[in-house]
Coordinates of C-alpha atoms and ligand atoms in Angstrom, one line a residue:
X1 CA -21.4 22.8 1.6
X2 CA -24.5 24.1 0.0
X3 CA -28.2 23.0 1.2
X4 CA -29.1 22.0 -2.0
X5 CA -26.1 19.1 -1.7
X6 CA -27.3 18.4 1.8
X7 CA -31.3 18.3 0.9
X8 CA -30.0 15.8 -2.0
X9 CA -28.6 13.5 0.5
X10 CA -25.3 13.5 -0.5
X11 CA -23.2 12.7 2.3
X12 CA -19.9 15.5 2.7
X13 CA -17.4 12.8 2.5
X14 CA -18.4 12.0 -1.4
X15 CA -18.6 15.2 -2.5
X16 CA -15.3 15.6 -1.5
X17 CA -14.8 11.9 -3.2
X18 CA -16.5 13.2 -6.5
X19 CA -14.6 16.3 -6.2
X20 CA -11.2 14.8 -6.6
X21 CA -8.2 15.8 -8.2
X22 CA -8.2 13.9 -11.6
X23 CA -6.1 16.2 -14.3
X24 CA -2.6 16.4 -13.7
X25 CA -2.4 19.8 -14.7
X26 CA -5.1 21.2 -12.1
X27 CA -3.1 19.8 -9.0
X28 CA 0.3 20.7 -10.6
X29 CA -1.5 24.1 -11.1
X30 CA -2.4 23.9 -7.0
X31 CA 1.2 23.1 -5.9
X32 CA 2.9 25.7 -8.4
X33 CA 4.5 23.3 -10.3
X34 CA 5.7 23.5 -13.8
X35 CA 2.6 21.4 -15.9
X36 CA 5.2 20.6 -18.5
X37 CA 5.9 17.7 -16.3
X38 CA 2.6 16.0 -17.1
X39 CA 3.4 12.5 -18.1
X40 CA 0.1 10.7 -18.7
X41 CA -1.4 7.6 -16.6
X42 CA -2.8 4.0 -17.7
X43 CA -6.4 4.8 -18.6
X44 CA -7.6 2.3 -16.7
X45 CA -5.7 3.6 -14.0
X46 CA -6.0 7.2 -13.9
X47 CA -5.0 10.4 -11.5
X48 CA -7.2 10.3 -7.8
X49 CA -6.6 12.3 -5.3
X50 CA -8.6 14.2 -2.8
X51 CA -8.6 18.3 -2.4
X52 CA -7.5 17.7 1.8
X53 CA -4.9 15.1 1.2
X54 CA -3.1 18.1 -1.7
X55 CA -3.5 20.1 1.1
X56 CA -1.3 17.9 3.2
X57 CA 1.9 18.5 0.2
X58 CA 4.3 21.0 0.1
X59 CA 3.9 23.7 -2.7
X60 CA 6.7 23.9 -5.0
X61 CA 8.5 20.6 -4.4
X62 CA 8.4 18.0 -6.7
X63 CA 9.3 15.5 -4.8
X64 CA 7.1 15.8 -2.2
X65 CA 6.6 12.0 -0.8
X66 CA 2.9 12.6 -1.2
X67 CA 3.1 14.0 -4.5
X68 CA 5.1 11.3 -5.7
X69 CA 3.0 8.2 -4.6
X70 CA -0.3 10.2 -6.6
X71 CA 1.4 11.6 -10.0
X72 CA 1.8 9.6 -12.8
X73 CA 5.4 9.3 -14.0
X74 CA 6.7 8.6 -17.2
X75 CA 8.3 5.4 -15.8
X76 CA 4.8 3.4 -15.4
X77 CA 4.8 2.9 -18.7
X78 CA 8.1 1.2 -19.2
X79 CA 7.9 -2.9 -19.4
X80 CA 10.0 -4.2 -16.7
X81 CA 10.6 -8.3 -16.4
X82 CA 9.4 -10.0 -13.5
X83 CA 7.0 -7.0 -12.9
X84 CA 2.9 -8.4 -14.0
X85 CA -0.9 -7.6 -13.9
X86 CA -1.3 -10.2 -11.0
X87 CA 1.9 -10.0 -8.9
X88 CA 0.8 -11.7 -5.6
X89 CA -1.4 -14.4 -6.9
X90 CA -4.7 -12.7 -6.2
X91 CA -6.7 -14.7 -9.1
X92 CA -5.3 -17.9 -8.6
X93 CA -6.6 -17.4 -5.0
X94 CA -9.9 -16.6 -5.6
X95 CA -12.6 -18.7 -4.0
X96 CA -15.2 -17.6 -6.2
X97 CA -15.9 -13.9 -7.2
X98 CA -15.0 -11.4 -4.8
X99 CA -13.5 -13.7 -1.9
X100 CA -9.6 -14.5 -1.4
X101 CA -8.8 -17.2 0.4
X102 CA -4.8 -17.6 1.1
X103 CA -4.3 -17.9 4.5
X104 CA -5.3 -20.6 7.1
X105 CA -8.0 -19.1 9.2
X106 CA -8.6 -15.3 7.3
X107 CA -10.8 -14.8 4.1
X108 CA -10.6 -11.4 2.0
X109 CA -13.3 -10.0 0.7
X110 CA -13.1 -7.6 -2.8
X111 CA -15.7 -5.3 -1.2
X112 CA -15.2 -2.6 -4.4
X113 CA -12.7 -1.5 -6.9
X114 CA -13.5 2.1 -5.9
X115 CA -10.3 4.2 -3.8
X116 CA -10.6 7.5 -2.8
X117 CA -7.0 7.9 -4.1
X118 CA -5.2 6.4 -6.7
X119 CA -2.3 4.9 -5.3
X120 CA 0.4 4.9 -8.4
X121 CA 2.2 1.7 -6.6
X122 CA -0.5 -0.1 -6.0
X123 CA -0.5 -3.8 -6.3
X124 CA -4.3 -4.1 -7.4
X125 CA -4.4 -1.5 -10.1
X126 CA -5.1 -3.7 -12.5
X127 CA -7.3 -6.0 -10.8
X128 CA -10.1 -7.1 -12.7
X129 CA -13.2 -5.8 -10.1
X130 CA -15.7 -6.0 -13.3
X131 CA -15.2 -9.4 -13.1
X132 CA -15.3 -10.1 -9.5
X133 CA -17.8 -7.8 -8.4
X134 CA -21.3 -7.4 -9.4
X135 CA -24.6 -7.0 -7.6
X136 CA -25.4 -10.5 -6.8
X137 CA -21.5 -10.8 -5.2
X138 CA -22.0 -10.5 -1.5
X139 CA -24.9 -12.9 -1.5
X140 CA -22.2 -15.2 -2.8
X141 CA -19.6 -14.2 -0.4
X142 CA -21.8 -14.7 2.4
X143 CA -22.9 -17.9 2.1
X144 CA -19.4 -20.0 1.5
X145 CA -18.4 -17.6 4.8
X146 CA -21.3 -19.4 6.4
X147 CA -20.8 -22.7 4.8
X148 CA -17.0 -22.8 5.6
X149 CA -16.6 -22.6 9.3
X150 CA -12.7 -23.0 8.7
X151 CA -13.1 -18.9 8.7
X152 CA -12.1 -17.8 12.1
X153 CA -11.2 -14.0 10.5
X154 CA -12.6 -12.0 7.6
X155 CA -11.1 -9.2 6.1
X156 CA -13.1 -6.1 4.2
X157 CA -10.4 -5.1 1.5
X158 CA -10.9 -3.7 -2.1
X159 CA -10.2 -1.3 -3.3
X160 CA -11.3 0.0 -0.2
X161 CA -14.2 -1.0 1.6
X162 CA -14.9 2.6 2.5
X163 CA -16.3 3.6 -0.5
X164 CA -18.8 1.8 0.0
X165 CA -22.0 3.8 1.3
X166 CA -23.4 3.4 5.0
X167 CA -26.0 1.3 3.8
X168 CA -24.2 -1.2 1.8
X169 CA -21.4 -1.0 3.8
X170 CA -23.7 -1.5 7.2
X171 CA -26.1 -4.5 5.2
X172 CA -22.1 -6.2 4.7
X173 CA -21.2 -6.2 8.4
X174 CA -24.2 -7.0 10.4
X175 CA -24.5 -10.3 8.1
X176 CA -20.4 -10.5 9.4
X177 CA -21.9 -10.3 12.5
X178 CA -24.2 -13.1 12.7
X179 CA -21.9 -15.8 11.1
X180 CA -21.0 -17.7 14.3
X181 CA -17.4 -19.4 13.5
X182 CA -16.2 -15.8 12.4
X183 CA -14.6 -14.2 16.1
X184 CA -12.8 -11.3 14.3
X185 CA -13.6 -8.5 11.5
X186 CA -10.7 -7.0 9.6
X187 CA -11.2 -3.2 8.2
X188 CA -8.5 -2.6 6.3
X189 CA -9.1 0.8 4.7
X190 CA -6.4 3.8 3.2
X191 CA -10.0 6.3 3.3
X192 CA -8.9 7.4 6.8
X193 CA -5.9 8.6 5.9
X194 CA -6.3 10.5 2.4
X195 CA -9.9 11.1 3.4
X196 CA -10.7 11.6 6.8
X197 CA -13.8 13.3 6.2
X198 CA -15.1 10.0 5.6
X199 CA -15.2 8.6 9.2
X200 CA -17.9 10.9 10.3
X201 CA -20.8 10.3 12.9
X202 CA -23.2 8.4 10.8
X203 CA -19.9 5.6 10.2
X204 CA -19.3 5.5 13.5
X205 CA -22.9 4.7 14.4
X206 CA -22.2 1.7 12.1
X207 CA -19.2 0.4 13.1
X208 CA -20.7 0.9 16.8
X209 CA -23.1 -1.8 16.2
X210 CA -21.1 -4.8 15.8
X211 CA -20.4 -7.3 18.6
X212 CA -17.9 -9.5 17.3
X213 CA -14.2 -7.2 17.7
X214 CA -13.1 -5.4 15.0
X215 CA -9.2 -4.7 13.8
X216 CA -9.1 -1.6 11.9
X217 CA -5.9 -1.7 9.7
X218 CA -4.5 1.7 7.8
X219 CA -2.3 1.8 5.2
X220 CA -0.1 5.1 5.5
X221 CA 3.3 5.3 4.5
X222 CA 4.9 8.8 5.3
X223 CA 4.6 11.4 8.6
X224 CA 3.1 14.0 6.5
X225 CA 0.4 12.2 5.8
X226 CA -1.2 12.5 9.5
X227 CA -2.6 15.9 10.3
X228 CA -5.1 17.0 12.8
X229 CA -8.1 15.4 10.7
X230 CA -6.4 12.1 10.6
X231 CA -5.8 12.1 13.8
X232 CA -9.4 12.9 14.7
X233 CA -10.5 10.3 12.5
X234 CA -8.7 7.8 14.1
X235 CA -9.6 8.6 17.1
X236 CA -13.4 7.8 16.1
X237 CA -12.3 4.9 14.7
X238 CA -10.3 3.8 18.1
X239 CA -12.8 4.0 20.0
X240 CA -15.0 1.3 17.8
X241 CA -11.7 -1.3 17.2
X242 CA -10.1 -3.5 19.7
X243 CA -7.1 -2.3 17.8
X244 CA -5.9 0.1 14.8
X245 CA -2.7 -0.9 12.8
X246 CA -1.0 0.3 9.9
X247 CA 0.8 -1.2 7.3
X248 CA 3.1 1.0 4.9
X249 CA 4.6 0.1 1.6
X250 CA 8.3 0.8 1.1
X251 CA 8.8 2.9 -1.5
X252 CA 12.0 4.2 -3.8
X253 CA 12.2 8.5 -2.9
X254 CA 9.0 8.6 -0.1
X255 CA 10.0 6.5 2.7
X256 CA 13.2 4.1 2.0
X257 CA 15.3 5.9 5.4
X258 CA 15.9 5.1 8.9
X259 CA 14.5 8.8 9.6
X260 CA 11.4 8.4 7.3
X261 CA 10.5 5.0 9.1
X262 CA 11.0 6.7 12.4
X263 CA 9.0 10.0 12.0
X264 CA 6.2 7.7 10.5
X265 CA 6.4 5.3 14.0
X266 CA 6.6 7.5 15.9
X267 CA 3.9 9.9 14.5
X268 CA 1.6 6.7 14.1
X269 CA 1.7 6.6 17.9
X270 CA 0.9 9.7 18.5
X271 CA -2.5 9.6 16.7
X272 CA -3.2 6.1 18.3
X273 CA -1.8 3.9 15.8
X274 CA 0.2 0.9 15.8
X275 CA 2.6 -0.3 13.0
X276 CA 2.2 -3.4 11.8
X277 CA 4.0 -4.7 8.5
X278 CA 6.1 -2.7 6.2
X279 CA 5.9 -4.6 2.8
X280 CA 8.7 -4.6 0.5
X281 CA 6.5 -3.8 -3.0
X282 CA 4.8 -6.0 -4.8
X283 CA 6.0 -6.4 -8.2
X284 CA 2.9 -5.2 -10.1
X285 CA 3.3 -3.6 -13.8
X286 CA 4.2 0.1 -13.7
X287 CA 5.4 0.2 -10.1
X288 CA 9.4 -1.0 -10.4
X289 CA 10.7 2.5 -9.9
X290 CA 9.3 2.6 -6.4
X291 CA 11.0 -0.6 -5.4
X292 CA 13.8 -0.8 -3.0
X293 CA 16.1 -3.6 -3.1
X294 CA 16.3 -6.3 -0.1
X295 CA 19.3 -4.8 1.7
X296 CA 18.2 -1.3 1.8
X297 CA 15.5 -2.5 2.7
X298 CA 17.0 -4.0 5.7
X299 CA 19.1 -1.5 6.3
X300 CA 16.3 1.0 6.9
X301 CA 14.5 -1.2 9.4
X302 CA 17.0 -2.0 11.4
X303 CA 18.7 1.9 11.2
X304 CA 14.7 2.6 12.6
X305 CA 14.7 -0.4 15.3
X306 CA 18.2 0.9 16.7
X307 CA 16.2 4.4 17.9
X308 CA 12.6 3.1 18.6
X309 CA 11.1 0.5 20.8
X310 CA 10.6 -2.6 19.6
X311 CA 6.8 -2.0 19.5
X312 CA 6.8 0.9 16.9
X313 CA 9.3 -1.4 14.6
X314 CA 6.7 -2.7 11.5
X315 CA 7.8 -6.4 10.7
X316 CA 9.3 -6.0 7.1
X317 CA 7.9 -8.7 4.8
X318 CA 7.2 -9.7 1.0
X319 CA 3.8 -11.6 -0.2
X320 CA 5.1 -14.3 -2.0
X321 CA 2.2 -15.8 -4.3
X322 CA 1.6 -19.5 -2.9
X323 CA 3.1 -19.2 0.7
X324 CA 1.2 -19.5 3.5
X325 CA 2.0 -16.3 5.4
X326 CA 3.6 -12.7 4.4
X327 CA 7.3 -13.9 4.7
X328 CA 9.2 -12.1 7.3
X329 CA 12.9 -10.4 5.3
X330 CA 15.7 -11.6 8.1
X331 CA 17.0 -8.3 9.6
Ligands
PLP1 C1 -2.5 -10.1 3.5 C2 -3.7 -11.0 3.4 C3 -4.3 -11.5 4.6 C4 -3.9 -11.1 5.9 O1 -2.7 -11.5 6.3 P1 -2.2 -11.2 7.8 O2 -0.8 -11.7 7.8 O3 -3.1 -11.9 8.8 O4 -2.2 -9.7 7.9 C5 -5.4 -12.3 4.4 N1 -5.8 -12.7 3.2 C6 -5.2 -12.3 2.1 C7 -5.8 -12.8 0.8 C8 -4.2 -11.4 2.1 O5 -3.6 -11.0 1.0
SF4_2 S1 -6.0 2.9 -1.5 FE1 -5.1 0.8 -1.4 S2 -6.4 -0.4 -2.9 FE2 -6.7 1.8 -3.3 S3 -5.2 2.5 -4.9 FE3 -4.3 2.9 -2.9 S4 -3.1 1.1 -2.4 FE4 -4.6 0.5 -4.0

């Protein structure tokens, strides 16, 4: 890193968010890959990814289960029935811009559109954060959290609230702090995991200062993607939660096996991590060829709970828009 970067201010973590991956033809060009397989993305919803999180992928294999859940395929662009803008209900749910409200007990806040990566499955890629979000949101947000005292949990979501800078992010969490009826905070946050540079000493510091207990939850879905620095990371981040979780997304090609689901638990645990759902995909436009049907998707949990203990098995279940909890899929 240069001192002219450091004398700027510019924290490591985003230059290495600015410096991203965002032509196909670069990281193709970094794997040795043949760039005639450049298919190209939703404008809107464009290539991401990070320079360490490549570095995590296998050269020359095109089917790398990182690879695949970045690159845009040709498939995204092919109209499939039953799969929409607004698969899980998100704007029916909205209790005013920025806040989701589904659950009894647990609030979500829309803290940014902004990802590190750009998840090609993911169910909010074409959320519309211009028209949640805007300077005057978290105001907003704050006080129907302080008005409704129905609100025993409240979740920091996105996007991902780790794109947030310290300050903003640190001006969000002490106010979380203070609202009495709130017992719980909920980080739940991909950054540690494609980007662990981000969890660095002056995040910690932040996170340090709350009182009320805070449940970090990760969203990793494959073994590869936990190296040394993830590990590190969530080790920081361990030591400021009363607990860290993951949740994974089942997907078509990157982790629909018993011995993907395994290798994931298993290395999960070994960098501190507990798994906690494994969601069958939500149907959002441009996803369908990562979804799995129902009975694989049984049949890969329960091939993964007949060689782990029952506390590394993530409970498989579907959001279903309108239901009052993610419904469990009967193993
Ligand atoms: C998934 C989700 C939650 C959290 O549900 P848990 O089952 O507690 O993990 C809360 N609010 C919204 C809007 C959600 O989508
Ligand atoms: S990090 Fe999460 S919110 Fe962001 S693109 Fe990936 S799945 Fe979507």
């Amino acid at each position: 890193m240069s001192l002219a970067h450091e004398s700027a201010g510019v924290p490591p973590w985003q230059q290495a968010m600015a410096a991203a991956y965002r032509r196909p033809e670069e990281l193709l060009a970094e794997l040795g890959l043949d760039p005639g397989n450049i298919h190209t993305a939703m404008p809107d919803f464009p290539l991401r990814v990070p320079h360490s999180y490549v570095r995590r992928m296998r050269c020359g294999d095109p089917q790398d289960p990182l690879l695949l859940q970045v690159l845009p395929q040709a498939d995204e662009h092919h109209r499939v029935a039953g799969f929409t803008d607004d698969p899980v209900g998100d704007l029916a749910s909205a209790r005013r811009p920025g806040l989701l409200r589904k659950y009894t007990g647990r609030a979500l806040i829309i803290t940014t559109g902004a990802c590190a990566v750009h998840c090609r499955y993911c169910f909010r890629r074409a959320f519309p954060y211009h028209e949640n979000l805007s300077d005057s949101t978290f105001t907003g947000v704050l006080d129907e959290l302080r008005r409704d005292t129905s609100i025993r949990e409240v979740i920091l979501s996105g996007g991902d609230p780790l794109s947030l800078s310290d300050r903003r992010l640190e001006a969000l969490l002490q106010a979380l702090d203070t609202i009495p009826h709130v017992r719980r905070i909920r980080l739940h946050t991909r950054t540690p995991v494609v980007l662990p540079e981000r969890v660095d000493a002056p995040l910690l510091r932040v996170l340090a200062q709350l009182r009320k207990p805070l449940v970090t939850v990760l969203h990793c879905n494959h073994a590869n993607e936990i190296d040394a620095a993830v590990a590190d990371a969530v080790a920081g981040l361990r030591a400021r939660s009363a607990a860290v979780l993951n949740q994974s997304v089942l997907l078509r090609g990157i982790n629909d096996s018993p011995d993907a689901l395994v290798d994931l638990s298993e290395a999960l645990f070994a960098a501190g991590v507990l798994p906690y759902y494994l969601h069958q995909l939500d149907p959002v436009a441009g996803a369908a060829h990562f979804a799995v049907d129902d009975d694989r998707a049984r049949a890969c949990v329960t091939g993964a709970a007949a060689r782990l203990p029952g506390y590394l098995v993530p409970r498989l279940v579907r959001e279903v828009a309108g239901a009052d909890a993610k419904l469990p899929l009967q193993t």
